[in-house]
Each structure stands twice: as C-alpha cells, then as structure tokens.
PDB file of C-alpha atoms in Angstrom:
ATOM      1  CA  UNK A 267     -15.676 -12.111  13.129  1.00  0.00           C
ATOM      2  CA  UNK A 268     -12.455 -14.078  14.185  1.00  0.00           C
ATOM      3  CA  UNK A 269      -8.961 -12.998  12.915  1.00  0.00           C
ATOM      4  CA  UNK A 270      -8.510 -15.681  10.034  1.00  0.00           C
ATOM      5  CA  UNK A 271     -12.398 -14.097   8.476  1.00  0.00           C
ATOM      6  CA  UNK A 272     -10.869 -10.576   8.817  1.00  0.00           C
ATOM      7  CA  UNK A 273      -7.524 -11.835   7.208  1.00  0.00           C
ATOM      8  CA  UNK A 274      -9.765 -13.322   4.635  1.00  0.00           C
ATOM      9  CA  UNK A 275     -12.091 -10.564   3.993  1.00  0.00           C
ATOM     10  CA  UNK A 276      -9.043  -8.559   4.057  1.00  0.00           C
ATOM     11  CA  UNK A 277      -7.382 -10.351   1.114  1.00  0.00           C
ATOM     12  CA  UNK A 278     -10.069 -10.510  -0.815  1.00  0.00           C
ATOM     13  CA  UNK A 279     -10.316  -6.765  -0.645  1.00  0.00           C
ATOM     14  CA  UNK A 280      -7.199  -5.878  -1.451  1.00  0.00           C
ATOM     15  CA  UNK A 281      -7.264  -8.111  -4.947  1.00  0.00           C
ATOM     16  CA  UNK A 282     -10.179  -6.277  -5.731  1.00  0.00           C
ATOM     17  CA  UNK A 283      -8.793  -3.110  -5.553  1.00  0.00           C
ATOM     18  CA  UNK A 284      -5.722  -4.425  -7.822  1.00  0.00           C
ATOM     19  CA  UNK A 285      -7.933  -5.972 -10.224  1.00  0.00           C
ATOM     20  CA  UNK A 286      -9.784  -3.053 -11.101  1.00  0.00           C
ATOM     21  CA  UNK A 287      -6.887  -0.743 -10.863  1.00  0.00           C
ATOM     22  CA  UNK A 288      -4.646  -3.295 -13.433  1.00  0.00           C
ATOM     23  CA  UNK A 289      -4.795  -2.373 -16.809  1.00  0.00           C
ATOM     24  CA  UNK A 290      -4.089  -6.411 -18.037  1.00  0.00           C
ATOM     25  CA  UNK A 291      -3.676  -9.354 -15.808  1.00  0.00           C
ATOM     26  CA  UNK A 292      -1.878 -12.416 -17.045  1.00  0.00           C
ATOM     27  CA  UNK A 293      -2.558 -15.984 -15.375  1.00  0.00           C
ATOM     28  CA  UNK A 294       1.171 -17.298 -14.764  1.00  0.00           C
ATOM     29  CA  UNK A 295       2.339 -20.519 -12.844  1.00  0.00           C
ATOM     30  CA  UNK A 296       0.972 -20.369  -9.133  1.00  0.00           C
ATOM     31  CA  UNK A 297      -1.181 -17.130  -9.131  1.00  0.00           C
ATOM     32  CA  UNK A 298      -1.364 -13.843 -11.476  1.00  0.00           C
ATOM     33  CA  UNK A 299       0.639 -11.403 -13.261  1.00  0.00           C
ATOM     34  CA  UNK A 300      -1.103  -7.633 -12.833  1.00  0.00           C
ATOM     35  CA  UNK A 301       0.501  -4.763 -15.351  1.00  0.00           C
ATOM     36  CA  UNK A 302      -0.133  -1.268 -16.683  1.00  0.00           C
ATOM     37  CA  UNK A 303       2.347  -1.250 -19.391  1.00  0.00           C
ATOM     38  CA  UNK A 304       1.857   2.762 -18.808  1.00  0.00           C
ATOM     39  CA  UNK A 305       3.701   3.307 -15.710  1.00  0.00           C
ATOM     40  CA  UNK A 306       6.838   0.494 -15.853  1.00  0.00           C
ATOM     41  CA  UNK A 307       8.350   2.368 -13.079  1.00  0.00           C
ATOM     42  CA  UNK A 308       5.670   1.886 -10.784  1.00  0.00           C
ATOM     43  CA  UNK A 309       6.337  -1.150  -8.696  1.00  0.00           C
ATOM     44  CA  UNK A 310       2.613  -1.635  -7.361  1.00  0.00           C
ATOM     45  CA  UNK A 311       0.975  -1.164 -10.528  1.00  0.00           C
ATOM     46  CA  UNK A 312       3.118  -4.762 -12.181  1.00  0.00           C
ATOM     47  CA  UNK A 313       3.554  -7.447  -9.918  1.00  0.00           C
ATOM     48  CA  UNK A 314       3.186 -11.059  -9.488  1.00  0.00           C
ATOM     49  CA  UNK A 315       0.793 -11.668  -6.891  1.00  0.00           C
ATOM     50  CA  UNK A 316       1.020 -15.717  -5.764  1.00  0.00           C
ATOM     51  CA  UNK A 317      -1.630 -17.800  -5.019  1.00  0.00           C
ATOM     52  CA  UNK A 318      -2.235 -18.825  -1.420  1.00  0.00           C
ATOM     53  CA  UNK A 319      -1.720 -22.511  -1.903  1.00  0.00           C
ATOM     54  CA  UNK A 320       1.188 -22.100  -4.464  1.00  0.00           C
ATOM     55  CA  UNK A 321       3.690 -24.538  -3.688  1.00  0.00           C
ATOM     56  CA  UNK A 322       6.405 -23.085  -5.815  1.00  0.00           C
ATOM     57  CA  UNK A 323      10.083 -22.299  -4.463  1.00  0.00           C
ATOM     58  CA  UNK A 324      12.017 -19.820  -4.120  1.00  0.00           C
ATOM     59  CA  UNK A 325      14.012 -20.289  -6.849  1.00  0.00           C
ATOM     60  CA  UNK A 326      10.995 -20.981  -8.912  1.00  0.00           C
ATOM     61  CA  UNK A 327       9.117 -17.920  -8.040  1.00  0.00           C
ATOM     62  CA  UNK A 328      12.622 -16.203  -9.253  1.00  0.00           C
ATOM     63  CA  UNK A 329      12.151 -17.409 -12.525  1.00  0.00           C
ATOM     64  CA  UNK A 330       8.633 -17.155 -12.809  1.00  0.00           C
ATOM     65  CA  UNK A 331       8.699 -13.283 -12.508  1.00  0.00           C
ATOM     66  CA  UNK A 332      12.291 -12.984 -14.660  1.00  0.00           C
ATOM     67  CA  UNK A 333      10.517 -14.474 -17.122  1.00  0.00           C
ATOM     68  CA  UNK A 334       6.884 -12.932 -16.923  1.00  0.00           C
ATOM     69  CA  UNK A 335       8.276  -9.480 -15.923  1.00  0.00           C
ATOM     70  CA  UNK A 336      11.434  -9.455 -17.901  1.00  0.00           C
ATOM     71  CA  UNK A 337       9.009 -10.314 -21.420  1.00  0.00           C
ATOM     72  CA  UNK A 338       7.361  -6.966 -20.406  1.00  0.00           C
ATOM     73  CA  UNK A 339      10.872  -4.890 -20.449  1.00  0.00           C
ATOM     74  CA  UNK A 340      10.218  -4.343 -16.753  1.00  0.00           C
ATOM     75  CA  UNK A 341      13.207  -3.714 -14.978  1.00  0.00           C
ATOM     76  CA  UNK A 342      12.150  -4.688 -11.120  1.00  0.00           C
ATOM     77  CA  UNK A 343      10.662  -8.024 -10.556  1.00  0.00           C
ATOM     78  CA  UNK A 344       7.995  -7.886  -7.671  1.00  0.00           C
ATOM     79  CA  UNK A 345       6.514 -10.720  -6.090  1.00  0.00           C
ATOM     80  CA  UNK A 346       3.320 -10.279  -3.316  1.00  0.00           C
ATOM     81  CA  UNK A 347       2.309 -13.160  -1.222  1.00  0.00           C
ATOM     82  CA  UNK A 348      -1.477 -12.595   0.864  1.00  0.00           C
ATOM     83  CA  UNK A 349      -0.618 -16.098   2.960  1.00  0.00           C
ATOM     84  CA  UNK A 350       1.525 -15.589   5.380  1.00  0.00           C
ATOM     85  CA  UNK A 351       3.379 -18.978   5.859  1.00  0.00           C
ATOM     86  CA  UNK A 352       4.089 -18.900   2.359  1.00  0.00           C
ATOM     87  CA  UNK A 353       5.465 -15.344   2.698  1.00  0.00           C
ATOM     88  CA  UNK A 354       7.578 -17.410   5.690  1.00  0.00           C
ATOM     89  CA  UNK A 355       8.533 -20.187   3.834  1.00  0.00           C
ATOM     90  CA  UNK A 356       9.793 -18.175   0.917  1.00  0.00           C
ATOM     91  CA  UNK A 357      12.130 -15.542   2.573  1.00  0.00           C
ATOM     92  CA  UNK A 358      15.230 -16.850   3.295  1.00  0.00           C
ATOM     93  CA  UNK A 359      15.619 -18.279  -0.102  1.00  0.00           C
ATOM     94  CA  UNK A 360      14.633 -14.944  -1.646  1.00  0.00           C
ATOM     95  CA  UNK A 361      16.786 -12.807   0.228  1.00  0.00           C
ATOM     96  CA  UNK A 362      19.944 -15.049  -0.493  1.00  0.00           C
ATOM     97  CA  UNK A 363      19.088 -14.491  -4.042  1.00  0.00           C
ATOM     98  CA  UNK A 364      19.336 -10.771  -3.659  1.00  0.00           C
ATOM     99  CA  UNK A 365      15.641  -9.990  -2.814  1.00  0.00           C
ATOM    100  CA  UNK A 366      14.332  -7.513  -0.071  1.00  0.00           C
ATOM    101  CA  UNK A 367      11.761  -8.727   1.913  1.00  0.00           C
ATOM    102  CA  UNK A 368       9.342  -6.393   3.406  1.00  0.00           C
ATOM    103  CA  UNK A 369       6.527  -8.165   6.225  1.00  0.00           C
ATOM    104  CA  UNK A 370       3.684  -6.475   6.729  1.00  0.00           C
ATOM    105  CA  UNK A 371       1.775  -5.958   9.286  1.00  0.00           C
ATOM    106  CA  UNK A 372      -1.979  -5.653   8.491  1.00  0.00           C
ATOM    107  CA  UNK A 373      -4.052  -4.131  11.417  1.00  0.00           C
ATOM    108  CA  UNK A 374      -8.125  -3.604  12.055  1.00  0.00           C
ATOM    109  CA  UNK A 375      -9.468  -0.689  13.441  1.00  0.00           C
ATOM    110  CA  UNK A 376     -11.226  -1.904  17.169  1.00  0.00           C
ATOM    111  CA  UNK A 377     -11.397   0.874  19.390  1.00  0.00           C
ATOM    112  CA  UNK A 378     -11.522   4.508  19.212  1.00  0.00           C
ATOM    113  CA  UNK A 379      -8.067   6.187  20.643  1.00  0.00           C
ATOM    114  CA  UNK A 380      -7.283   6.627  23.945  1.00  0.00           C
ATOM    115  CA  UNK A 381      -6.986  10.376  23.744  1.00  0.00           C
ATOM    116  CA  UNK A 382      -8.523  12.697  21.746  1.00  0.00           C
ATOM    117  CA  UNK A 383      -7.453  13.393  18.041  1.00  0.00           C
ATOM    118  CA  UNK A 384      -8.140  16.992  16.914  1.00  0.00           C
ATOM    119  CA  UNK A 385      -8.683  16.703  13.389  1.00  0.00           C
ATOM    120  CA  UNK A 386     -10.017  20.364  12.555  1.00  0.00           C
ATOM    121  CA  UNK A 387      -7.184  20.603  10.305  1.00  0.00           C
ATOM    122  CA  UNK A 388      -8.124  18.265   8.429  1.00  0.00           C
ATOM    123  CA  UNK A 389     -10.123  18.392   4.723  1.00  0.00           C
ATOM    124  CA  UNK A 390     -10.454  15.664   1.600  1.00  0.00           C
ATOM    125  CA  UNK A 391      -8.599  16.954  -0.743  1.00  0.00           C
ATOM    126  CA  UNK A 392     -10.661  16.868  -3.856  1.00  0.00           C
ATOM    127  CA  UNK A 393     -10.405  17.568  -7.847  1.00  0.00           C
ATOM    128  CA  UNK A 394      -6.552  16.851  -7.548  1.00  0.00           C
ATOM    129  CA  UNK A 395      -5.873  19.305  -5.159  1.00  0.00           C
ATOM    130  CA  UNK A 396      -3.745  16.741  -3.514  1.00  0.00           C
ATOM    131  CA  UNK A 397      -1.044  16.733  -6.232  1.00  0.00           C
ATOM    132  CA  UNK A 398       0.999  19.425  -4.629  1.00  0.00           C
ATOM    133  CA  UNK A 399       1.175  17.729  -2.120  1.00  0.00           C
ATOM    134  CA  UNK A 400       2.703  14.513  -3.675  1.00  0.00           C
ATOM    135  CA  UNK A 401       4.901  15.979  -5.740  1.00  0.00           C
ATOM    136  CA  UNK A 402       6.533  17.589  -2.764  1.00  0.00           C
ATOM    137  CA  UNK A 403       6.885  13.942  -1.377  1.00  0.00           C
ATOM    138  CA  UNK A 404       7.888  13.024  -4.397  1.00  0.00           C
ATOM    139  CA  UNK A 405      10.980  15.447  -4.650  1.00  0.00           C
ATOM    140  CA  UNK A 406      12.181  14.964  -1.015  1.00  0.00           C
ATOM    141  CA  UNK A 407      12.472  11.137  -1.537  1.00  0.00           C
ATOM    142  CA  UNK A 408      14.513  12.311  -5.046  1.00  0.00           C
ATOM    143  CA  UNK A 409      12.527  10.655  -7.073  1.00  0.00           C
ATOM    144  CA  UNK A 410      13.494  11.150 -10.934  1.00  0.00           C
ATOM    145  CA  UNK A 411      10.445  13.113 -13.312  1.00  0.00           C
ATOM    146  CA  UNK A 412       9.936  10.269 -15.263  1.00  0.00           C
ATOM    147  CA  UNK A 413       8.514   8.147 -12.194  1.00  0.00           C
ATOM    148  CA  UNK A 414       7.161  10.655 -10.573  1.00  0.00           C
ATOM    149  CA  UNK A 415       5.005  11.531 -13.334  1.00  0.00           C
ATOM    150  CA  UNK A 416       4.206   8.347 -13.510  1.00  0.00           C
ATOM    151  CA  UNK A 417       3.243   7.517  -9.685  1.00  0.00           C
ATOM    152  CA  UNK A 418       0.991  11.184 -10.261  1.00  0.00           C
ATOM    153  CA  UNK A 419      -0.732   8.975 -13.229  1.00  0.00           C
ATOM    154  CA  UNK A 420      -1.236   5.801 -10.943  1.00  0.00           C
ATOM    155  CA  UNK A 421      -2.808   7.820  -8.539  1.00  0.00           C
ATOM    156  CA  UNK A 422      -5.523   9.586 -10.726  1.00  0.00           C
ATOM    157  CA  UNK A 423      -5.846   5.525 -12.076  1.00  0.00           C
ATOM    158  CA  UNK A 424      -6.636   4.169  -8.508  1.00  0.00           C
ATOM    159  CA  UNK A 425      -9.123   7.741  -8.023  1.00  0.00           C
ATOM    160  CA  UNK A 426     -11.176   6.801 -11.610  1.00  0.00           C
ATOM    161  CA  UNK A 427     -11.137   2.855 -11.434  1.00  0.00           C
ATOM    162  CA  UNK A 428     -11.873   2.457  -7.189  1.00  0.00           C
ATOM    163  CA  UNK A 429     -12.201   6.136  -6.264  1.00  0.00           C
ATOM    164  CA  UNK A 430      -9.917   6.369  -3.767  1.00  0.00           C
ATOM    165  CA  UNK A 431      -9.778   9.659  -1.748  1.00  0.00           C
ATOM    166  CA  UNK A 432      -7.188  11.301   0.032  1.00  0.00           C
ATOM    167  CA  UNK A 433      -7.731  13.557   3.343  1.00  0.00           C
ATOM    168  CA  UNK A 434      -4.840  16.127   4.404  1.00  0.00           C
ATOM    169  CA  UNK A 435      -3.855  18.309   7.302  1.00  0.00           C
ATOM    170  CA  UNK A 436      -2.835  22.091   6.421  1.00  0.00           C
ATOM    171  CA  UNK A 437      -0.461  24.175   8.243  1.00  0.00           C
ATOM    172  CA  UNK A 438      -0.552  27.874   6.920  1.00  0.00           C
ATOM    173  CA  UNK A 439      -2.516  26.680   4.042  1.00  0.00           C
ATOM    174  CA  UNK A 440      -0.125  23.920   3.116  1.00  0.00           C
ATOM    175  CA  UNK A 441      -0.889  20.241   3.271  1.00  0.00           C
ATOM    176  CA  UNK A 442       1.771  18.755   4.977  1.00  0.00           C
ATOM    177  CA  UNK A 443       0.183  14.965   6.070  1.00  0.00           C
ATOM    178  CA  UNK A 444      -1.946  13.372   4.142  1.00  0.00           C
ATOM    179  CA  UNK A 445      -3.447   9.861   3.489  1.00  0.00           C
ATOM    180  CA  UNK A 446      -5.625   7.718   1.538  1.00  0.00           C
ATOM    181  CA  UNK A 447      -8.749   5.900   1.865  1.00  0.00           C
ATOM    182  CA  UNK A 448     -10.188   2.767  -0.047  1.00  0.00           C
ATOM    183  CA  UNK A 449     -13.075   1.416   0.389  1.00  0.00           C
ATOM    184  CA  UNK A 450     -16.234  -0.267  -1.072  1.00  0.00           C
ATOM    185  CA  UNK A 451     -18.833   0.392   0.715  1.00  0.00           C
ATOM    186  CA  UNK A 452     -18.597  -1.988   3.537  1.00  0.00           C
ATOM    187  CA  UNK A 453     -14.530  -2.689   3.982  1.00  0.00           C
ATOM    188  CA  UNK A 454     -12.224   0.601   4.389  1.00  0.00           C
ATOM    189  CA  UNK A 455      -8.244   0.482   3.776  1.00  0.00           C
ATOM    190  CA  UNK A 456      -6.516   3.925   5.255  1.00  0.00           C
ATOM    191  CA  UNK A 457      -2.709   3.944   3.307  1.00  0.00           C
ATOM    192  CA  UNK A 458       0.077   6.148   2.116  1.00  0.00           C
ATOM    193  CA  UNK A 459       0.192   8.043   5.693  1.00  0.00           C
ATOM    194  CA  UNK A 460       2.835  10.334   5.215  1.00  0.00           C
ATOM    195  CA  UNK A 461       4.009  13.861   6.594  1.00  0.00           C
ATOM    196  CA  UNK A 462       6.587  16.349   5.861  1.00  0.00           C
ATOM    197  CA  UNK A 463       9.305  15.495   7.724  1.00  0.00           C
ATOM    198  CA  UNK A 464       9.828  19.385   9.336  1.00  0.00           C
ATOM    199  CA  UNK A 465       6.024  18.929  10.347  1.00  0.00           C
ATOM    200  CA  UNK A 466       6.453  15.484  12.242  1.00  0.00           C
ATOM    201  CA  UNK A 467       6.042  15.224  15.880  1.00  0.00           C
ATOM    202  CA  UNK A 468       3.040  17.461  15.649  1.00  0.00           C
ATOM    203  CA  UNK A 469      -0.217  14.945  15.545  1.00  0.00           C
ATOM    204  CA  UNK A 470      -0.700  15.210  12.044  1.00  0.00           C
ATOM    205  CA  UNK A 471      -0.695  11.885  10.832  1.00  0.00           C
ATOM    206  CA  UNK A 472      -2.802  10.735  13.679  1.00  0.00           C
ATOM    207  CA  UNK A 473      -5.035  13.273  12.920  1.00  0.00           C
ATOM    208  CA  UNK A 474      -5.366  12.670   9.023  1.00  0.00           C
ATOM    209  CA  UNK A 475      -5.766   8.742   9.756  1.00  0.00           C
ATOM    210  CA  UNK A 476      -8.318  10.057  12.260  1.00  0.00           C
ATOM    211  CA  UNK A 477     -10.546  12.022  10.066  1.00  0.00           C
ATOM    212  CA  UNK A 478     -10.316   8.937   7.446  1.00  0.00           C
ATOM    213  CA  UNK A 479     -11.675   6.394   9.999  1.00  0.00           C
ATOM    214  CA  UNK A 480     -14.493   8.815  11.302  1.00  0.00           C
ATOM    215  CA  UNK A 481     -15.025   9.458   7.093  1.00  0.00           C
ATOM    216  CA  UNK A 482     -15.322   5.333   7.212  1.00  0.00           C
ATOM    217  CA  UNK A 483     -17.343   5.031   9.967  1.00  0.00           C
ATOM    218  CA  UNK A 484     -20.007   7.670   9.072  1.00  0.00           C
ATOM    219  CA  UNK A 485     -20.141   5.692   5.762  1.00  0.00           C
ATOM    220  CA  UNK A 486     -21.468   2.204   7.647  1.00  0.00           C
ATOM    221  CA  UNK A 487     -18.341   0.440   7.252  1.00  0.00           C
ATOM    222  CA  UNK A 488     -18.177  -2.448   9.588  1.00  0.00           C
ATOM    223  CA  UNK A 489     -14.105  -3.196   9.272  1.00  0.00           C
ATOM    224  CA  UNK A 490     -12.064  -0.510   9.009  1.00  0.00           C
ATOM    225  CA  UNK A 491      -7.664  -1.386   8.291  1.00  0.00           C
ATOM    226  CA  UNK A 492      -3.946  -0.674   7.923  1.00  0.00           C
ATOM    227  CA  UNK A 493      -0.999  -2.281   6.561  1.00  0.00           C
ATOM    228  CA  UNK A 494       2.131  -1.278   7.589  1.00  0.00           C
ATOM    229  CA  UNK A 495       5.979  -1.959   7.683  1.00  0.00           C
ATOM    230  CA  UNK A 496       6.385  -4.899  10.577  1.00  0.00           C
ATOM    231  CA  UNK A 497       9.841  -3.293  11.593  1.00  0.00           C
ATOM    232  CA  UNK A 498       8.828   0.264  11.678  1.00  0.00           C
ATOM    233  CA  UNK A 499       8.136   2.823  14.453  1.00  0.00           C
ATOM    234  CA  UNK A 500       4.220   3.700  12.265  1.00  0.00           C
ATOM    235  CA  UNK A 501       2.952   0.305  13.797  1.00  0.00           C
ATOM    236  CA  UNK A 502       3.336   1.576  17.296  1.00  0.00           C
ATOM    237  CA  UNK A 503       1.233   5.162  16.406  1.00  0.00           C
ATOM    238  CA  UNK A 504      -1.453   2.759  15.127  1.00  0.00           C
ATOM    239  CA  UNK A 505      -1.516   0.943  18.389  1.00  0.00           C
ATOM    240  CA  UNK A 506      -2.558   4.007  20.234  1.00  0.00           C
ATOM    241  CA  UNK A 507      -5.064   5.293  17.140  1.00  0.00           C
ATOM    242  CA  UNK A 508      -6.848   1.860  18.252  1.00  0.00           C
ATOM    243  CA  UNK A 509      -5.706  -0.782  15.186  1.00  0.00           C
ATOM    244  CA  UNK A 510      -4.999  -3.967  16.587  1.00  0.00           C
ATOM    245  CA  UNK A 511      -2.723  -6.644  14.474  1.00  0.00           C
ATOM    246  CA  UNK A 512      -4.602  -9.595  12.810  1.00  0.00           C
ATOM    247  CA  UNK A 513      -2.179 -11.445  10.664  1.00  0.00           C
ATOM    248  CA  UNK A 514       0.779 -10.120   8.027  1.00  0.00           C
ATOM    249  CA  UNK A 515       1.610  -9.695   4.288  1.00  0.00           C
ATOM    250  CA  UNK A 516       4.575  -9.830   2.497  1.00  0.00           C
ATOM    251  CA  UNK A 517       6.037  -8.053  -0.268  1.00  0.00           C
ATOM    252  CA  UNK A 518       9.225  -9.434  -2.264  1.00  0.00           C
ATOM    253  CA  UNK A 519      11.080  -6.923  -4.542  1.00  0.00           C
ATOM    254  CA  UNK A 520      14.407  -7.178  -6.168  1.00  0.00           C
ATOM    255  CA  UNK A 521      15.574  -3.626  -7.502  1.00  0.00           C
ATOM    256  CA  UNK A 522      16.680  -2.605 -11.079  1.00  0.00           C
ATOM    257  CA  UNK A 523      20.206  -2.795 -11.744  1.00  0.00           C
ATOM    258  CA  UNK A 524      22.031   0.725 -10.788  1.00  0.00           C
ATOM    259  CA  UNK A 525      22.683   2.631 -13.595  1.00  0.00           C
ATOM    260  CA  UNK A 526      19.673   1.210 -15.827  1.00  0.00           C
TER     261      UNK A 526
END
C-alpha cells in the first residue's frame, strides 16, 4: 500500500470514528458540521470538518463556522482539514485572522523498535479505572470543573459509541502514562500519549504506546498509526518506536474570548 492509500484509508478512518462519536452532524457549505450540544467546551466533540475538494477561502471558512458554530452558542470555532494542500493553502489567511494553526503529522507503524521496550508495567485500564488518571491530567493543565467534567463525559462517549480503550503504566500503583487505542478491527489509531510530567524521562510513554501496538497487532490489524504535533519533540520518540511519516493534517482553532 503506497502513502496516498494509507493517507486515504487513514482519513476515512478517522471520520468514522467522529461520525459515530457525534451526537448530530449538520451538512454546511464545503463539508460537515459535527456537535454534541452536551459538552460545548469540548473542542473535538463540535467542529467543522471541510471537505477535501472545498474550494472555500479563508475568509469564507471564517464565516462559515461563526455562523454554524456561533447559532449553537459555541464559544470556539474549530475548523479540521484531512487534505493537506488545502490545510496549506488556508493557513496564512487564518492565522492573520487570529487563528492557531496546528499541522499534524500523521505516522504508520512499519517496523518494530530498535531496542527493546519493556512494557511489564503496563495494563488496559478497564471499567473506568482510567479516570484517576485523567483527572490528574486534567488538574495539572488547570483545567476548570466544568470542562473537565465534560472531557471525563466525552471520553466514556468515544468508550460506548467506538470502544476505545486506554492502556497505562503504574509506578507504585499509580498510573502515571497512559494512552488510547482506536480501532475497528483492521485499522488501529494509538492517541492521547501522555505522562506525568515528574515521571518523564523514564520509558513510559514508549512503553504504553508499545503495549498498544503489540494489543493491535495480536488483534490482525494490518496498519497500525499516530498523529502528532509537526513541531513537537513526541514526533522524534515515534521515530525510534518505528512510525514512519506518511502525509499531515491540520487543525484550525480560534479560542473563546478571555473572560467568557
């Protein structure tokens, strides 16, 4: 399978995953609108996700998710593009209107690591035994209740509609890295990799995306991937797990106002 197949299989994949996971989803002008008027804080959970072959601007994208978002008393706007010369094309524009853009770097799983991953530490964390562990995250990165109760509730949303599981490494009986695993039965995503920052350094997130691939692999799945942040050290750690780049993503998110 060449890179532009994976990209595509890829793709596909992940709107699946969103679809299901979406309570509504609204056609708008050059792709779809996905919401779960539940969890407004939750920026993943109500996006506009554009079309490959839109050919709207920047400015029109703008207006497209004032006006689609803004009707549902959202206060982000968030904008996801699968193609990346779109992604390209609409940047600049974007970020002189005030946008962040975040590119993403989406990498397939092609050869085991060059060293050896101990993963003995590491267990699925079942029947929401990984909420601790979030909610820990969750306070370090000062996130208010309200949308942290509210990421908790997207979680168990993603677990019922596309059972996604989470695998963490313990330390004293604590988890301290976990991540998460999609999949339907033939394509795997491994995501939210994260560790407690005291805990870093120590192999734990290589081992936890470890034990997900091998959890993939037992399971038959024949392509195995990662997105992550195309300016961030993570990328490099993936390298050396064995992920090679294939293409990129891009994510387009202007912030509620401070103080709302």
């Amino acid at each position: 399978m060449n890179r532009s197949a994976e990209m595509e299989r890829i793709a596909a994949f992940l709107r699946d995953i969103e679809d299901r996971a979406a309570q509504r989803i609204q056609p708008v002008h050059g792709g779809v609108a996905l919401f779960d008027d539940r969890i407004p804080n939750i920026w993943m959970a109500n996006q506009l996700r554009l079309d490959a072959t839109t050919d709207l601007t920047a400015a029109e994208v703008a207006a497209e998710a004032d006006r689609v978002q803004g009707s549902a008393s959202l206060r982000h706007r968030r904008v996801t593009v699968q193609d990346a010369a779109t992604g390209r094309r609409l940047a600049p524009d974007l970020r002189a209107r005030g946008w962040e853009i975040e590119r993403l770097v989406v990498m397939v799983r092609r050869q085991p690591p060059a060293l050896a991953i101990d993963t003995q530490s590491v267990r699925e964390l079942k029947d929401g035994s990984w909420k601790s562990f979030r909610r820990r995250t969750a306070e370090i990165d000062s996130m208010d209740p309200v949308t942290s109760g509210q990421m908790e509730r997207a979680i168990e949303t993603l677990v019922s509609t596309v059972g996604l599981r989470t695998f963490g490494a313990a330390v004293d009986g604590m988890v301290v890295s976990a991540c998460d695993l999609f999949s339907d039965g033939a394509t795997a995503q491994i995501e939210a990799v994260v560790t407690l920052e005291e805990y870093r350094n120590r192999g734990l997130a290589s081992a936890v995306v470890m034990a997900a691939v091998q959890e993939a692999l037992s399971m038959h799945h024949d392509l195995v991937f990662l997105v992550a942040n195309a300016d961030d050290w993570p990328r490099s750690l993936y390298k050396k797990l064995g992920f090679e780049e294939v293409g990129h993503l891009f994510e387009f998110l202007k912030r509620p106002p401070e103080g709302t």
